């Protein structure tokens, strides 16, 4: 049994943009796959988890790219954009460090990875992405 609390997708995380909401749901699905590995107490050796970690990293980068492109489309600027992009950059730095250690040691602390990923997603979505969602609605619909 894992030593970390499972954090599932919740519809309250929706920001109101179909593409972003769908991608956020998929990020939680990927996090769930990590959690399931933990919960099943499967070996955390590279051969068992490397493909899953790679899939997570690639999808996060894809998502960030889409989100940042959307920011351009809807003219999301100023301090809110800077704070949002800084969180993307900090996430990337953290994951790069973790993966650097993984490539050297060929093992990874999945509890730490899952906990970071799930908690970061919730905080980022409920704070930064909600601001983006509000801006999108104002930009597109004047709401």
PDB file of C-alpha atoms in Angstrom:
ATOM      1  CA  UNK A   1       0.000   0.000   0.000  1.00  0.00           C
ATOM      2  CA  UNK A   2       1.326   3.448  -0.876  1.00  0.00           C
ATOM      3  CA  UNK A   3       2.423   5.990   1.698  1.00  0.00           C
ATOM      4  CA  UNK A   4       0.796   8.937  -0.040  1.00  0.00           C
ATOM      5  CA  UNK A   5      -2.758  10.225  -0.324  1.00  0.00           C
ATOM      6  CA  UNK A   6      -4.439   9.732  -3.688  1.00  0.00           C
ATOM      7  CA  UNK A   7      -5.551  13.027  -5.242  1.00  0.00           C
ATOM      8  CA  UNK A   8      -8.101  12.335  -7.993  1.00  0.00           C
ATOM      9  CA  UNK A   9      -9.523  14.636 -10.664  1.00  0.00           C
ATOM     10  CA  UNK A  10     -12.423  16.730  -9.464  1.00  0.00           C
ATOM     11  CA  UNK A  11     -14.798  18.663 -11.732  1.00  0.00           C
ATOM     12  CA  UNK A  12     -14.170  21.761  -9.613  1.00  0.00           C
ATOM     13  CA  UNK A  13     -10.765  21.889 -11.349  1.00  0.00           C
ATOM     14  CA  UNK A  14     -12.413  22.793 -14.669  1.00  0.00           C
ATOM     15  CA  UNK A  15     -11.435  26.255 -15.912  1.00  0.00           C
ATOM     16  CA  UNK A  16     -14.080  26.400 -18.656  1.00  0.00           C
ATOM     17  CA  UNK A  17     -11.893  25.891 -21.714  1.00  0.00           C
ATOM     18  CA  UNK A  18     -12.551  22.472 -23.323  1.00  0.00           C
ATOM     19  CA  UNK A  19      -8.993  21.839 -24.572  1.00  0.00           C
ATOM     20  CA  UNK A  20      -7.331  22.835 -21.312  1.00  0.00           C
ATOM     21  CA  UNK A  21      -9.854  20.963 -19.175  1.00  0.00           C
ATOM     22  CA  UNK A  22      -9.368  17.817 -21.273  1.00  0.00           C
ATOM     23  CA  UNK A  23      -5.590  18.108 -20.933  1.00  0.00           C
ATOM     24  CA  UNK A  24      -5.849  18.665 -17.183  1.00  0.00           C
ATOM     25  CA  UNK A  25      -7.997  15.528 -16.879  1.00  0.00           C
ATOM     26  CA  UNK A  26      -5.368  13.590 -18.820  1.00  0.00           C
ATOM     27  CA  UNK A  27      -2.634  14.901 -16.513  1.00  0.00           C
ATOM     28  CA  UNK A  28      -4.602  13.509 -13.580  1.00  0.00           C
ATOM     29  CA  UNK A  29      -4.966  10.190 -15.438  1.00  0.00           C
ATOM     30  CA  UNK A  30      -1.183  10.063 -15.804  1.00  0.00           C
ATOM     31  CA  UNK A  31      -0.746  10.940 -12.129  1.00  0.00           C
ATOM     32  CA  UNK A  32      -3.211   8.134 -11.336  1.00  0.00           C
ATOM     33  CA  UNK A  33      -0.991   5.702 -13.245  1.00  0.00           C
ATOM     34  CA  UNK A  34       1.920   6.728 -11.008  1.00  0.00           C
ATOM     35  CA  UNK A  35      -0.278   6.312  -7.949  1.00  0.00           C
ATOM     36  CA  UNK A  36      -1.368   2.854  -9.099  1.00  0.00           C
ATOM     37  CA  UNK A  37       2.275   1.797  -9.409  1.00  0.00           C
ATOM     38  CA  UNK A  38       2.815   3.005  -5.845  1.00  0.00           C
ATOM     39  CA  UNK A  39      -0.358   1.396  -4.579  1.00  0.00           C
ATOM     40  CA  UNK A  40       0.536  -1.952  -6.157  1.00  0.00           C
ATOM     41  CA  UNK A  41       4.019  -1.650  -4.605  1.00  0.00           C
ATOM     42  CA  UNK A  42       5.612  -2.458  -7.962  1.00  0.00           C
ATOM     43  CA  UNK A  43       9.372  -2.208  -8.224  1.00  0.00           C
ATOM     44  CA  UNK A  44      10.549   1.334  -8.915  1.00  0.00           C
ATOM     45  CA  UNK A  45      13.458   0.264 -11.096  1.00  0.00           C
ATOM     46  CA  UNK A  46      14.010   2.104 -14.354  1.00  0.00           C
ATOM     47  CA  UNK A  47      12.692  -0.604 -16.656  1.00  0.00           C
ATOM     48  CA  UNK A  48       9.359  -0.667 -14.848  1.00  0.00           C
ATOM     49  CA  UNK A  49       8.627   3.038 -14.667  1.00  0.00           C
ATOM     50  CA  UNK A  50      10.766   4.861 -17.225  1.00  0.00           C
ATOM     51  CA  UNK A  51       8.112   4.755 -19.983  1.00  0.00           C
ATOM     52  CA  UNK A  52       5.449   6.110 -17.624  1.00  0.00           C
ATOM     53  CA  UNK A  53       7.684   8.922 -16.376  1.00  0.00           C
ATOM     54  CA  UNK A  54       8.631   9.797 -19.947  1.00  0.00           C
ATOM     55  CA  UNK A  55       4.954   9.873 -20.953  1.00  0.00           C
ATOM     56  CA  UNK A  56       4.172  12.193 -18.028  1.00  0.00           C
ATOM     57  CA  UNK A  57       7.017  14.571 -18.832  1.00  0.00           C
ATOM     58  CA  UNK A  58       6.228  14.710 -22.547  1.00  0.00           C
ATOM     59  CA  UNK A  59       2.546  15.351 -21.905  1.00  0.00           C
ATOM     60  CA  UNK A  60       3.267  18.100 -19.364  1.00  0.00           C
ATOM     61  CA  UNK A  61       5.511  19.844 -21.907  1.00  0.00           C
ATOM     62  CA  UNK A  62       2.822  19.451 -24.574  1.00  0.00           C
ATOM     63  CA  UNK A  63       0.222  20.883 -22.193  1.00  0.00           C
ATOM     64  CA  UNK A  64       2.396  23.831 -21.154  1.00  0.00           C
ATOM     65  CA  UNK A  65       3.029  24.625 -24.812  1.00  0.00           C
ATOM     66  CA  UNK A  66      -0.716  24.578 -25.568  1.00  0.00           C
ATOM     67  CA  UNK A  67      -1.538  26.666 -22.531  1.00  0.00           C
ATOM     68  CA  UNK A  68       1.129  29.237 -23.356  1.00  0.00           C
ATOM     69  CA  UNK A  69      -0.086  29.423 -26.960  1.00  0.00           C
ATOM     70  CA  UNK A  70      -3.600  30.020 -25.673  1.00  0.00           C
ATOM     71  CA  UNK A  71      -2.251  32.831 -23.482  1.00  0.00           C
ATOM     72  CA  UNK A  72      -0.939  34.502 -26.638  1.00  0.00           C
ATOM     73  CA  UNK A  73      -4.269  34.038 -28.453  1.00  0.00           C
ATOM     74  CA  UNK A  74      -6.308  35.648 -25.688  1.00  0.00           C
ATOM     75  CA  UNK A  75      -3.728  38.329 -24.860  1.00  0.00           C
ATOM     76  CA  UNK A  76      -3.150  37.093 -21.307  1.00  0.00           C
ATOM     77  CA  UNK A  77      -0.445  39.516 -20.187  1.00  0.00           C
ATOM     78  CA  UNK A  78       0.994  41.282 -17.154  1.00  0.00           C
ATOM     79  CA  UNK A  79       1.818  39.960 -13.706  1.00  0.00           C
ATOM     80  CA  UNK A  80      -0.674  37.084 -13.902  1.00  0.00           C
ATOM     81  CA  UNK A  81       1.048  35.754 -17.022  1.00  0.00           C
ATOM     82  CA  UNK A  82       4.503  36.182 -15.486  1.00  0.00           C
ATOM     83  CA  UNK A  83       3.471  34.292 -12.345  1.00  0.00           C
ATOM     84  CA  UNK A  84       1.874  31.543 -14.441  1.00  0.00           C
ATOM     85  CA  UNK A  85       4.920  31.106 -16.675  1.00  0.00           C
ATOM     86  CA  UNK A  86       7.240  31.163 -13.668  1.00  0.00           C
ATOM     87  CA  UNK A  87       5.326  28.233 -12.176  1.00  0.00           C
ATOM     88  CA  UNK A  88       5.695  26.329 -15.462  1.00  0.00           C
ATOM     89  CA  UNK A  89       9.434  27.043 -15.394  1.00  0.00           C
ATOM     90  CA  UNK A  90       9.803  25.982 -11.742  1.00  0.00           C
ATOM     91  CA  UNK A  91       7.911  22.767 -12.486  1.00  0.00           C
ATOM     92  CA  UNK A  92      10.223  22.052 -15.419  1.00  0.00           C
ATOM     93  CA  UNK A  93      13.315  22.707 -13.283  1.00  0.00           C
ATOM     94  CA  UNK A  94      12.101  20.401 -10.514  1.00  0.00           C
ATOM     95  CA  UNK A  95      11.277  17.607 -12.942  1.00  0.00           C
ATOM     96  CA  UNK A  96      14.594  18.061 -14.792  1.00  0.00           C
ATOM     97  CA  UNK A  97      16.487  17.691 -11.520  1.00  0.00           C
ATOM     98  CA  UNK A  98      14.468  14.622 -10.570  1.00  0.00           C
ATOM     99  CA  UNK A  99      15.015  13.042 -13.996  1.00  0.00           C
ATOM    100  CA  UNK A 100      18.721  13.865 -13.872  1.00  0.00           C
ATOM    101  CA  UNK A 101      18.959  11.933 -10.624  1.00  0.00           C
ATOM    102  CA  UNK A 102      16.872   9.156 -12.141  1.00  0.00           C
ATOM    103  CA  UNK A 103      19.160   8.806 -15.171  1.00  0.00           C
ATOM    104  CA  UNK A 104      22.207   8.624 -12.878  1.00  0.00           C
ATOM    105  CA  UNK A 105      20.857   6.320 -10.182  1.00  0.00           C
ATOM    106  CA  UNK A 106      18.281   4.399 -12.263  1.00  0.00           C
ATOM    107  CA  UNK A 107      15.735   4.675  -9.480  1.00  0.00           C
ATOM    108  CA  UNK A 108      13.304   7.333  -8.391  1.00  0.00           C
ATOM    109  CA  UNK A 109      11.222   8.138  -5.344  1.00  0.00           C
ATOM    110  CA  UNK A 110       7.751   7.672  -6.814  1.00  0.00           C
ATOM    111  CA  UNK A 111       6.093   8.792  -3.594  1.00  0.00           C
ATOM    112  CA  UNK A 112       7.910  12.111  -3.902  1.00  0.00           C
ATOM    113  CA  UNK A 113       7.162  12.368  -7.635  1.00  0.00           C
ATOM    114  CA  UNK A 114       3.458  11.550  -7.284  1.00  0.00           C
ATOM    115  CA  UNK A 115       3.024  13.816  -4.285  1.00  0.00           C
ATOM    116  CA  UNK A 116       4.732  16.701  -6.052  1.00  0.00           C
ATOM    117  CA  UNK A 117       2.825  16.183  -9.310  1.00  0.00           C
ATOM    118  CA  UNK A 118      -0.640  15.787  -7.796  1.00  0.00           C
ATOM    119  CA  UNK A 119      -0.265  18.630  -5.310  1.00  0.00           C
ATOM    120  CA  UNK A 120       1.298  20.922  -7.895  1.00  0.00           C
ATOM    121  CA  UNK A 121      -1.508  20.216 -10.365  1.00  0.00           C
ATOM    122  CA  UNK A 122      -4.217  21.009  -7.829  1.00  0.00           C
ATOM    123  CA  UNK A 123      -2.560  24.215  -6.667  1.00  0.00           C
ATOM    124  CA  UNK A 124      -1.636  25.381 -10.167  1.00  0.00           C
ATOM    125  CA  UNK A 125      -5.053  24.657 -11.645  1.00  0.00           C
ATOM    126  CA  UNK A 126      -7.068  26.118  -8.780  1.00  0.00           C
ATOM    127  CA  UNK A 127      -5.020  29.327  -8.649  1.00  0.00           C
ATOM    128  CA  UNK A 128      -3.153  30.150 -11.877  1.00  0.00           C
ATOM    129  CA  UNK A 129      -5.261  28.261 -14.403  1.00  0.00           C
ATOM    130  CA  UNK A 130      -8.505  29.577 -12.890  1.00  0.00           C
ATOM    131  CA  UNK A 131      -7.183  33.117 -13.485  1.00  0.00           C
ATOM    132  CA  UNK A 132      -6.457  32.160 -17.088  1.00  0.00           C
ATOM    133  CA  UNK A 133      -9.962  30.682 -17.418  1.00  0.00           C
ATOM    134  CA  UNK A 134     -11.522  33.922 -16.168  1.00  0.00           C
ATOM    135  CA  UNK A 135      -9.432  35.913 -18.627  1.00  0.00           C
ATOM    136  CA  UNK A 136     -10.445  33.630 -21.500  1.00  0.00           C
ATOM    137  CA  UNK A 137     -14.142  34.122 -20.700  1.00  0.00           C
ATOM    138  CA  UNK A 138     -13.686  37.911 -20.511  1.00  0.00           C
ATOM    139  CA  UNK A 139     -11.680  37.951 -23.747  1.00  0.00           C
ATOM    140  CA  UNK A 140     -14.015  35.706 -25.740  1.00  0.00           C
ATOM    141  CA  UNK A 141     -17.416  36.432 -24.272  1.00  0.00           C
ATOM    142  CA  UNK A 142     -17.087  39.648 -22.253  1.00  0.00           C
ATOM    143  CA  UNK A 143     -18.285  37.766 -19.130  1.00  0.00           C
TER     144      UNK A 143
END
